[in-house]
Coordinates of C-alpha atoms and ligand atoms in Angstrom, one line a residue:
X297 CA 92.6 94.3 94.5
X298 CA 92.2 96.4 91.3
X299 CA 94.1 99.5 89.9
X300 CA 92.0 102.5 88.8
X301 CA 93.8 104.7 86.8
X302 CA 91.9 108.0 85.9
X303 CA 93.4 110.6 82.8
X304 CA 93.9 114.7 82.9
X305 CA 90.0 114.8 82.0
X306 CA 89.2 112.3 84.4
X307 CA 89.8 114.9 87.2
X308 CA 89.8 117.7 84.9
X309 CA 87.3 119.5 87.5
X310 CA 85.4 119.5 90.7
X311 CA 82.1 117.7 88.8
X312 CA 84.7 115.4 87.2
X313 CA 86.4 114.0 90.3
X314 CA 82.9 113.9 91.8
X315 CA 81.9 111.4 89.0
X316 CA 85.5 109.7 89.7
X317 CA 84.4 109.4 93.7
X318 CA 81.2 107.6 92.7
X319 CA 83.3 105.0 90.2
X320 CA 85.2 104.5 92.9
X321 CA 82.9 103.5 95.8
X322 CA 81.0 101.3 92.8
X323 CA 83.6 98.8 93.2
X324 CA 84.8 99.3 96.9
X325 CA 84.4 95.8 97.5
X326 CA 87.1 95.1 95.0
X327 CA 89.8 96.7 96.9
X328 CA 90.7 99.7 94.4
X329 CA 94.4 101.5 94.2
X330 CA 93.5 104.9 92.6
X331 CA 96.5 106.3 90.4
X332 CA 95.6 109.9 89.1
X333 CA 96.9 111.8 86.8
X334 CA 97.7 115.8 86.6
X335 CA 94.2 117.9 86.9
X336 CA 92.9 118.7 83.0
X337 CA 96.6 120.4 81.1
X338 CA 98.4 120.8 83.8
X339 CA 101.8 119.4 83.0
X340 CA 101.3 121.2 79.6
X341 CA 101.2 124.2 81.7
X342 CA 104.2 123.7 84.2
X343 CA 106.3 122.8 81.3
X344 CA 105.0 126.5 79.5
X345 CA 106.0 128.2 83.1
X346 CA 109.3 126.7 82.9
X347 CA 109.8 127.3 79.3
X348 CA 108.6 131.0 80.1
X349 CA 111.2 131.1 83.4
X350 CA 114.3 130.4 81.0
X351 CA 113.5 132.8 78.9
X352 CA 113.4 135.6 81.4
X353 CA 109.7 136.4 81.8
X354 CA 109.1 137.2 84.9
X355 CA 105.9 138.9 85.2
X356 CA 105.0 136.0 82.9
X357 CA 105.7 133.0 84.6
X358 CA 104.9 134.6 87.9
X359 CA 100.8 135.2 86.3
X360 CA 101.0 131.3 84.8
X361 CA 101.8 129.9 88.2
X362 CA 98.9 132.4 89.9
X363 CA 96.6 130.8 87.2
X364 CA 97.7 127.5 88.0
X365 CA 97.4 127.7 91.7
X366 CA 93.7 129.5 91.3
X367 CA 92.5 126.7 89.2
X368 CA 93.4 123.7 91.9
X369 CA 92.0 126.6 94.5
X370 CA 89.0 127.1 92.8
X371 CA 88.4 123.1 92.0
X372 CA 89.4 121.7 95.0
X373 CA 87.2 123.5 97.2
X374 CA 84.4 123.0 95.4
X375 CA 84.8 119.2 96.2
X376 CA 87.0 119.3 100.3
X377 CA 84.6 119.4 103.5
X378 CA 84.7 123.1 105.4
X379 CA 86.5 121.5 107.9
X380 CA 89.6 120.8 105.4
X381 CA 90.0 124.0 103.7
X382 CA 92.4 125.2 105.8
X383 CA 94.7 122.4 106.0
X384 CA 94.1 122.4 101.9
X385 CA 95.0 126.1 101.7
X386 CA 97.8 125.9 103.5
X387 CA 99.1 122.8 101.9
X388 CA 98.5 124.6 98.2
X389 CA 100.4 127.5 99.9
X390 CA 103.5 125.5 100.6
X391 CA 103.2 123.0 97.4
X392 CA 103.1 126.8 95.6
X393 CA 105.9 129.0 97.4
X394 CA 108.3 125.8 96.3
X395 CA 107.1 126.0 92.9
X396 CA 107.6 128.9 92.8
X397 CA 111.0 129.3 94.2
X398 CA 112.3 126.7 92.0
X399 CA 110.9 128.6 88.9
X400 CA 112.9 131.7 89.8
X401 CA 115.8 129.7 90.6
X402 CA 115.5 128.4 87.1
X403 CA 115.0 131.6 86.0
X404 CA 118.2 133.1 87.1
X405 CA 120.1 130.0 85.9
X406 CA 118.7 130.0 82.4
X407 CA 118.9 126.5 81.5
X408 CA 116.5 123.9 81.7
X409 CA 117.7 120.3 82.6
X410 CA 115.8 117.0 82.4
X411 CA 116.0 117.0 86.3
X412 CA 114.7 120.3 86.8
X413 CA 111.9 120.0 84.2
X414 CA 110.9 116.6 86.4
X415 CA 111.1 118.3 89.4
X416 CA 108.8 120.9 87.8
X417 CA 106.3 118.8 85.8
X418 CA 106.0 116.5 89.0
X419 CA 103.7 119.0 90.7
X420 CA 100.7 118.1 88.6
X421 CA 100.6 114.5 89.9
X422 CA 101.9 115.6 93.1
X423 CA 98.7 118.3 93.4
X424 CA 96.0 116.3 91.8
X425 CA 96.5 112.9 94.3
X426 CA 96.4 115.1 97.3
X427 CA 93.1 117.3 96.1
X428 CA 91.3 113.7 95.3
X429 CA 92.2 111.8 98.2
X430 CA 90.7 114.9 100.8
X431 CA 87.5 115.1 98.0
X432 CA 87.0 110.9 98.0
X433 CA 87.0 112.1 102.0
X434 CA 84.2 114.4 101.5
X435 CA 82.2 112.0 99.8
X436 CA 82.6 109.6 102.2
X437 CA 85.2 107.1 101.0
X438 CA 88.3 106.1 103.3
X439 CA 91.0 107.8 101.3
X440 CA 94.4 107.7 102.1
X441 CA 97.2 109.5 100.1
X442 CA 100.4 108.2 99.0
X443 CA 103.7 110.0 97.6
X444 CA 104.2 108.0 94.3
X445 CA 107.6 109.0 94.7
X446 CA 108.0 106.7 98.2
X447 CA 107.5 103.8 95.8
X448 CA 108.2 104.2 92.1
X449 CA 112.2 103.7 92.0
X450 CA 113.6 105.1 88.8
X451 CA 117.0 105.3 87.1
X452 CA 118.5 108.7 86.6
X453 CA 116.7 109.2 82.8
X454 CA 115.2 112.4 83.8
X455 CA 112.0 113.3 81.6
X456 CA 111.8 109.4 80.6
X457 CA 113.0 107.3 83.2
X458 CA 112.1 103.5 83.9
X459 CA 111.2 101.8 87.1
X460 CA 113.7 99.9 88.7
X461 CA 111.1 96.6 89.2
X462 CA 112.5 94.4 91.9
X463 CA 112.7 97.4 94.5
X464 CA 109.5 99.0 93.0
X465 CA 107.5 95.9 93.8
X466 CA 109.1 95.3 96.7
X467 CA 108.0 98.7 98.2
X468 CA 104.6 98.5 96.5
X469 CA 104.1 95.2 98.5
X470 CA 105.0 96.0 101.6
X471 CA 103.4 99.8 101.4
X472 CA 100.5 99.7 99.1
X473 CA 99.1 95.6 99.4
X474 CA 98.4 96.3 103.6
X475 CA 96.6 99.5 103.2
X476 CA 94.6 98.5 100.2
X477 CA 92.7 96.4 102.4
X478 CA 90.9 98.5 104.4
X479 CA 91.4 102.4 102.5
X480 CA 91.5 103.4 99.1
X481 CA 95.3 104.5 98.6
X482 CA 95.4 107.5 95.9
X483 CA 98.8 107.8 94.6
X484 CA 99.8 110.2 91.9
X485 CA 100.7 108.6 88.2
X486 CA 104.1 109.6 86.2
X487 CA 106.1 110.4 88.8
X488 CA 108.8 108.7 90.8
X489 CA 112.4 109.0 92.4
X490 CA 115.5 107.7 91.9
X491 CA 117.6 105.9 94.4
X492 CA 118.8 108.9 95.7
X493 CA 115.6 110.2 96.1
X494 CA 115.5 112.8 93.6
X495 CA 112.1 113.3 91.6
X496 CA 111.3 111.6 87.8
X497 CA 108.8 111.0 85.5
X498 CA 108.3 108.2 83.3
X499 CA 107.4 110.0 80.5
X500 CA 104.6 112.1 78.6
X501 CA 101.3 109.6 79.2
X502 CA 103.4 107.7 82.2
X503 CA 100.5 107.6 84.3
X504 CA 99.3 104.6 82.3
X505 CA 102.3 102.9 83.0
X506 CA 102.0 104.0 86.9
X507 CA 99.3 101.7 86.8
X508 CA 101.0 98.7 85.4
X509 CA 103.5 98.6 87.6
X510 CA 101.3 99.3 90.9
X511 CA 99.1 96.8 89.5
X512 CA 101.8 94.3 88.9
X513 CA 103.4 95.0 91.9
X514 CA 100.7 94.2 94.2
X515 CA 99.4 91.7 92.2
X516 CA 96.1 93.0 91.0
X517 CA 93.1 91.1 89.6
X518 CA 92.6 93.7 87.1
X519 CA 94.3 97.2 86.0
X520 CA 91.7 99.7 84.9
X521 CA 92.5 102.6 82.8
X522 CA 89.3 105.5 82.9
X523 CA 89.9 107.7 80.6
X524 CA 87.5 110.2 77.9
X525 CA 86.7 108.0 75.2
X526 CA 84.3 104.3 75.2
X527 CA 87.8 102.0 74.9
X528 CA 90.6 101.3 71.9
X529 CA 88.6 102.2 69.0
X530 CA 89.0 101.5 65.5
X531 CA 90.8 104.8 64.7
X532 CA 92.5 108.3 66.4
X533 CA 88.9 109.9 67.1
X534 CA 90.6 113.0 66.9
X535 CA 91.5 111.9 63.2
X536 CA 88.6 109.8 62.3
X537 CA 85.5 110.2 64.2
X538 CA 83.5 107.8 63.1
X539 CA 85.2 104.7 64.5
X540 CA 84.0 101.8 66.6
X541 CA 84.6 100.2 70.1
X542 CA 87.1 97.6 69.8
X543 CA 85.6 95.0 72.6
X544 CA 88.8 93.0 73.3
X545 CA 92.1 93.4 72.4
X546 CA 95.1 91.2 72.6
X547 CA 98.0 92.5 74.6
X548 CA 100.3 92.1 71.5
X549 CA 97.7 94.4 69.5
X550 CA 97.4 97.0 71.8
X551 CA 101.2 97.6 72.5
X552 CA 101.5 97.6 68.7
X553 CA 99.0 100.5 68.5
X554 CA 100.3 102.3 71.2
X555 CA 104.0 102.1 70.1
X556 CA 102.4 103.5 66.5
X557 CA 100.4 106.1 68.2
X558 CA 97.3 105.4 70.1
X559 CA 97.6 107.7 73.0
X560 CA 94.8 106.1 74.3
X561 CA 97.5 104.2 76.3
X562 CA 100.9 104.5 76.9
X563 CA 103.0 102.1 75.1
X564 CA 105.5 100.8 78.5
X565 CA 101.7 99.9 80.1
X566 CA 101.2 96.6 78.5
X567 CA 104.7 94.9 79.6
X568 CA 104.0 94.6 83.7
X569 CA 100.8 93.8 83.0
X570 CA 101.8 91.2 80.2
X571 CA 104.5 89.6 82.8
X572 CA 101.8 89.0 85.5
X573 CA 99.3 88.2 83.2
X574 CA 97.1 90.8 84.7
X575 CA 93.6 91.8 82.2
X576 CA 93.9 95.8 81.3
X577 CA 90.5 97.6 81.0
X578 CA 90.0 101.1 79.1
X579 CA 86.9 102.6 80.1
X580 CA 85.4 105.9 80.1
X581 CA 84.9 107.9 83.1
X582 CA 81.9 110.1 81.2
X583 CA 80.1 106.8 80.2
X584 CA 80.8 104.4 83.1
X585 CA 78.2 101.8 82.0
X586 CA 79.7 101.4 78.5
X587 CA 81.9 98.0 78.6
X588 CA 85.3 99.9 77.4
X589 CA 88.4 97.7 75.6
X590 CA 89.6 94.6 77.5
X591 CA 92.8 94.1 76.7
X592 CA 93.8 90.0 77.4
X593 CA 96.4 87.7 77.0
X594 CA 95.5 85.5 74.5
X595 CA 94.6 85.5 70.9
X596 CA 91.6 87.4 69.6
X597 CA 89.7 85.6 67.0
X598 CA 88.4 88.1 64.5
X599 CA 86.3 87.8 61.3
X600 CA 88.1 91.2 60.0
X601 CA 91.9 91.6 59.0
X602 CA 92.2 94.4 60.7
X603 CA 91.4 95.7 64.7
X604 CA 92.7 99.3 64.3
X605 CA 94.5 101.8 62.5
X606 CA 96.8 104.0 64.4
X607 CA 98.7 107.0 63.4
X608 CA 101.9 108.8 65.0
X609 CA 101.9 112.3 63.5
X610 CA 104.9 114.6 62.5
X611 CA 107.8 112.2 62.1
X612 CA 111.0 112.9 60.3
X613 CA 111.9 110.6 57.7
X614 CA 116.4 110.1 57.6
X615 CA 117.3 109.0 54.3
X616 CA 120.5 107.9 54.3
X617 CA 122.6 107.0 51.2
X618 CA 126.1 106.1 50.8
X619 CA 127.7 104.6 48.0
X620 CA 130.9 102.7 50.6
X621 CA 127.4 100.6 51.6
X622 CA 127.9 98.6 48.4
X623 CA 128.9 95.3 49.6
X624 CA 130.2 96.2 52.8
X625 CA 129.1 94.6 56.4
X626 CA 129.1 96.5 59.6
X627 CA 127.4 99.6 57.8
X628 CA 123.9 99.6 59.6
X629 CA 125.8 98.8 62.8
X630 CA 127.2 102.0 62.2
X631 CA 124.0 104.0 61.3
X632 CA 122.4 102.8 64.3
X633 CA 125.0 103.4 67.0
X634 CA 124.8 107.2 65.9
X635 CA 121.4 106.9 66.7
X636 CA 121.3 104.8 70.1
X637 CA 124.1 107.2 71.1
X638 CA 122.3 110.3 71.0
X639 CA 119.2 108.4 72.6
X640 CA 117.0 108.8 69.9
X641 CA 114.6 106.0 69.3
X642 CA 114.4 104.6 65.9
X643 CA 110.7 103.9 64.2
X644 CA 110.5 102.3 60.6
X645 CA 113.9 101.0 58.7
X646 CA 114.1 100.3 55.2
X647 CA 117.2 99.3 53.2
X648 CA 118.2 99.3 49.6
X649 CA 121.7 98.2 48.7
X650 CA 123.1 102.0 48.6
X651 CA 120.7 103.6 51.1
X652 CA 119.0 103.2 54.5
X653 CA 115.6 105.0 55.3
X654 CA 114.2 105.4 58.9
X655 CA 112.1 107.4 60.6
X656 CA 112.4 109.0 63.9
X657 CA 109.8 110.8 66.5
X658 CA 111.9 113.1 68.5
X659 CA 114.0 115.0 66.5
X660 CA 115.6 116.9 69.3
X661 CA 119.0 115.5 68.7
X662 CA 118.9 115.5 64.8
X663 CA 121.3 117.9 64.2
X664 CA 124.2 116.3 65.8
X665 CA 122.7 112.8 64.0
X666 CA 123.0 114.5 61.0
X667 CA 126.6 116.2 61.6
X668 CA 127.8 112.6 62.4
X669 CA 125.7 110.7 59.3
X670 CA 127.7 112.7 56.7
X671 CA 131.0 111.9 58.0
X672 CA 130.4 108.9 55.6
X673 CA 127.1 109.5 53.8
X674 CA 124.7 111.9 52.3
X675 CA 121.6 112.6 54.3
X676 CA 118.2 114.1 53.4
X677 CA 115.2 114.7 55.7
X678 CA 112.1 114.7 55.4
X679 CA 109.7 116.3 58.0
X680 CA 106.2 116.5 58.7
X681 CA 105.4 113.1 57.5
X682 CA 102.9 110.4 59.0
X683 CA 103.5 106.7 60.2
X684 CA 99.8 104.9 59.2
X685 CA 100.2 101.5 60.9
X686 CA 97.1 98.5 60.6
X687 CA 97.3 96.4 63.7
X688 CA 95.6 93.0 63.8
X689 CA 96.6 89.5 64.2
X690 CA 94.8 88.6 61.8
X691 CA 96.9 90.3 59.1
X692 CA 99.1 87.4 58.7
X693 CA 96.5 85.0 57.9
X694 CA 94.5 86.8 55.2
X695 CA 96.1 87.1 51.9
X696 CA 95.6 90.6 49.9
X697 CA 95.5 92.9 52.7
X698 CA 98.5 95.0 51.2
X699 CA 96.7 94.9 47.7
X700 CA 93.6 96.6 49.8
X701 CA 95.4 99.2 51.1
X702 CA 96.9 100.4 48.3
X703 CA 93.6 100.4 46.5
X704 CA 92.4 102.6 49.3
X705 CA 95.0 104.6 49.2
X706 CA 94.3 106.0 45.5
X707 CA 96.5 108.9 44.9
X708 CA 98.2 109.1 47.8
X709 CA 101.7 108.3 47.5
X710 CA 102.9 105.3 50.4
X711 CA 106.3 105.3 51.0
X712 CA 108.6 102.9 53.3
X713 CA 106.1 100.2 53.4
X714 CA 106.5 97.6 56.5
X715 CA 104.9 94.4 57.2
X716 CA 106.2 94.3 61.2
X717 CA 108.5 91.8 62.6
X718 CA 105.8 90.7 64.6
X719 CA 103.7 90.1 61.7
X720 CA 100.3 91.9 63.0
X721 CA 100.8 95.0 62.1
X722 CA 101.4 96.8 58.3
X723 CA 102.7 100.4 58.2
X724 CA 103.6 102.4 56.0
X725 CA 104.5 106.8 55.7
X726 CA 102.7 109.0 54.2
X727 CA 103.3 112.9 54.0
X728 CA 101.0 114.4 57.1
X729 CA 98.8 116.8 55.1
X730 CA 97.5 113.3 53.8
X731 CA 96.6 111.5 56.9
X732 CA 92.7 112.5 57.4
X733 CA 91.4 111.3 54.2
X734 CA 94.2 108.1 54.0
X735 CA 92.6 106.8 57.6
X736 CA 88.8 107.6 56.1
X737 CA 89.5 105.4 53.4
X738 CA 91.4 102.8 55.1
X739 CA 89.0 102.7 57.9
X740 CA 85.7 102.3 55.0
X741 CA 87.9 99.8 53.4
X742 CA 88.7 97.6 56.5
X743 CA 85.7 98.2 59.2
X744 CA 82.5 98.5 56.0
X745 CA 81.5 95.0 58.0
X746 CA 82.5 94.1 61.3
X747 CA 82.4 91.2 63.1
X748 CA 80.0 91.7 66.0
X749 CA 81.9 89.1 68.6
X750 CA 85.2 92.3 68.4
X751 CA 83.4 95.5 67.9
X752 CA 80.5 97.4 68.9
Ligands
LIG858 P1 94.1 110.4 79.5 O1 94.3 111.8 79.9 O2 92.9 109.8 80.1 O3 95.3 109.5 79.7 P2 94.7 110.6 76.7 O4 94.4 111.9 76.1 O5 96.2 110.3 77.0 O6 93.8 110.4 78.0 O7 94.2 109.4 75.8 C1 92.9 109.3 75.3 C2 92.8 109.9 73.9 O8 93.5 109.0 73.0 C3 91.5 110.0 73.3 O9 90.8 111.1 73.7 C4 91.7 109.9 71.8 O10 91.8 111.2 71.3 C5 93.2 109.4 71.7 N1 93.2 108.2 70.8 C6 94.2 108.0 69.9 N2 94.0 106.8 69.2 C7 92.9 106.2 69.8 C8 92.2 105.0 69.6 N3 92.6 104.1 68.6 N4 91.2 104.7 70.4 C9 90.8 105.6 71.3 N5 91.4 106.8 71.6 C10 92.4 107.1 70.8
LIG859 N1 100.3 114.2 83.4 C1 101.2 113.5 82.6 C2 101.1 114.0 81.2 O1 100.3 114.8 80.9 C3 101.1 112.0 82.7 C4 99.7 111.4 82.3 O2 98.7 112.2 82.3 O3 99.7 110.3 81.9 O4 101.9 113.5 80.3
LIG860 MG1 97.2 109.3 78.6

């Protein structure tokens, strides 16, 4: 058995989950799980509909969700036999009256919970996996659809929740492993329920992590993430177009990017599939022949320093200084229960004796950080700023590496500067208007020659 996993552009379309059927029936004879995610921008777009509900739009919010429902109508009947379209237009009917009576029921309450936005953003997943399993139908394959929600068991952390394994696995064993024998099951990714049955998500990009844990839980040969570019590649194509393939990967690397910013994949993905030792491929559904990133357990012997260079965009530094830090213990304890309290995940640290510096993603909760901070300190933020991290394992073993960064860097000023615990990757913030030219010259600097064994 293998796990496919295929992206928002993956099924952006009728032509697009057409080319996702023909992937598919390729490797029939492995015994594929499909996870899918949300068609194109959907969640994007139910989390603008509720956003609009809240604040009071009607007319609004009641156009976005005609939009949303013509685009799945328009799509998915491009690509369902005649003899399906009614059961499809009734079933977009129903899927769309509850939409939209939750949207209005929002509306009137005016505030938007993590459970309500789950329940909301879990109609993207929940739309897409039905539409593709009746289209792999048309084109002939033996489809059979699966609530994700039957199966993925979640705690209660709306908007970022995380699996409950044992009883995950257990139901992926006993529901998924049978079917996969003889159908191809087509479950949606990012969502799940909790115990008591009430719908979650795992997160923004969770679909990656869907297919871990389906792939660890039914004890795949082989997790495969399709998605729109060749594989890992040697910098944010978005940032830096002119990178290269990365060919193979080691699981340590590629969590390291992902935690640092490669949304390429999700950063949760790598731990399931790291416990089972099962092989993660990232491939791209536009260029199916093109041999993608495989992502393995052991070591990856490189000629260069450096496999990749990730960024994670629009951070806020926290400086943090206090002059009752001099000499005392138990100060960083208290800096960082602040922090854990308000669920806020800390990035970078760096200490001096008199001051702490860290940087955070989500600053939702930084005002009530900052309220509690200067009960004992003075605080300063800086927003906007940019996380440049150099992953490789190879880091460790070649000496200067810092010295040619810094010469790459030229005028750009580097600030919090961090070889990682783990020792394979080297980061560093910069201020975000920066970042473009910083990754050109990093990536010239590191990637001029490449070893041919790593990249393409
Ligand atoms: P999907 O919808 O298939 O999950 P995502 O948009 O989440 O796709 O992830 C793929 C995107 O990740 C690429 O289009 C690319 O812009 C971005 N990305 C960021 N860093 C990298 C990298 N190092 N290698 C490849 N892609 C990257
Ligand atoms: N549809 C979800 C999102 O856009 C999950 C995913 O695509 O991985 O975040
Ligand atoms: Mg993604």
């Amino acid at each position: 058995m293998i796990v496919m996993k295929f992206g928002g552009t993956s099924v952006e379309s009728a032509g697009a989950i057409e080319r996702v059927a023909g992937i598919v029936r390729s490797r029939l004879e492995r015994h594929p799980v499909v996870v899918v995610s949300a068609m194109g921008k959907t969640t994007n777009k139910l989390l603008e509909i509720a956003r609009t509900a809240i604040s009071g739009k009607r007319e609004e919010f009641l156009r976005l969700i005609h939009d949303l429902r013509a685009f799945h109508s328009r799509e998915a009947r491009l690509v369902v036999p005649l003899a399906d379209r009614a059961e499809l237009d009734r079933t977009l009917d129903d899927i769309f009256q509850e939409l939209t009576e939750l949207v209005k029921g929002l509306a009137v309450v005016g505030e938007l919970t993590p459970r309500v936005t789950d329940a909301i953003s879990s109609y993207g997943e929940r739309l897409s996996s039905y539409i593709v399993t009746l289209a792999f139908r048309h084109f002939g394959l033996p489809a059979k659809h699966i609530d994700s929600r039957r199966v993925i068991v979640t705690d209660r952390r709306h908007t970022h929740a995380s699996p409950h394994f044992e009883e995950t696995y257990r139901r992926l064993n006993n529901v998924i492993a049978p079917l996969a024998n003889d159908q191809v099951v087509v479950m949606g990714g990012f969502i799940g329920a909790t115990e008591e049955g009430v719908t979650s998500t795992l997160g923004r990009g969770g679909s990656d992590f869907t297919a871990a844990i389906v792939g660890a839980g039914i004890g795949a040969e082989e997790i495969q993430i399709w998605t729109d570019v060749d594989g890992m590649l040697t910098a944010d194509p978005t940032i830096f177009p002119g990178g290269h393939r990365v060919k193979t990967i080691s699981f340590a690397e590629a969590a390291e990017l992902a935690y640092f910013g490669a949304k390429v994949l999700h950063p949760a993905t790598v731990v399931p599939a790291v416990e089972k030792n099962i092989p993660v491929l990232i491939l791209n559904s536009r260029r199916p022949d093109v041999e993608g990133t495989r992502i393995v357990s052991e070591r990856v012997p490189c000629a260069n320093a450096v496999k990749s260079i990730a960024c994670k965009r629009r951070i806020t530094v926290v400086n943090i200084h206090s002059n009752s830090m001099l000499m005392a213990h138990g100060f960083l304890r208290r800096i960082f229960e602040i922090f854990e309290r308000h669920e806020t995940a800390v990035d970078m640290v760096s200490t001096s004796e008199v001051s702490v510096s860290l940087t955070i993603d989500n600053a939702e909760r930084l005002d009530l950080i900052r309220a509690e901070l200067e009960r004992f300190s003075d605080v300063q933020l800086e927003p906007g700023q940019t996380i440049i991290c150099l992953v490789g394992d190879n880091i460790r073993y070649t000496p200067g590496v810092a010295a040619r960064i810094f010469g790459a860097l030229g005028s750009v000023n580097a600030r919090m500067i961090s070889q990682g615990a783990s020792l394979l990757n080297l980061s560093f913030v910069i201020d975000d208007a920066d970042v473009r030219r910083t990754v050109a010259a990093l990536h010239h600097e590191f990637f001029r020659d490449l070893d041919a064994s790593v990249f393409e």
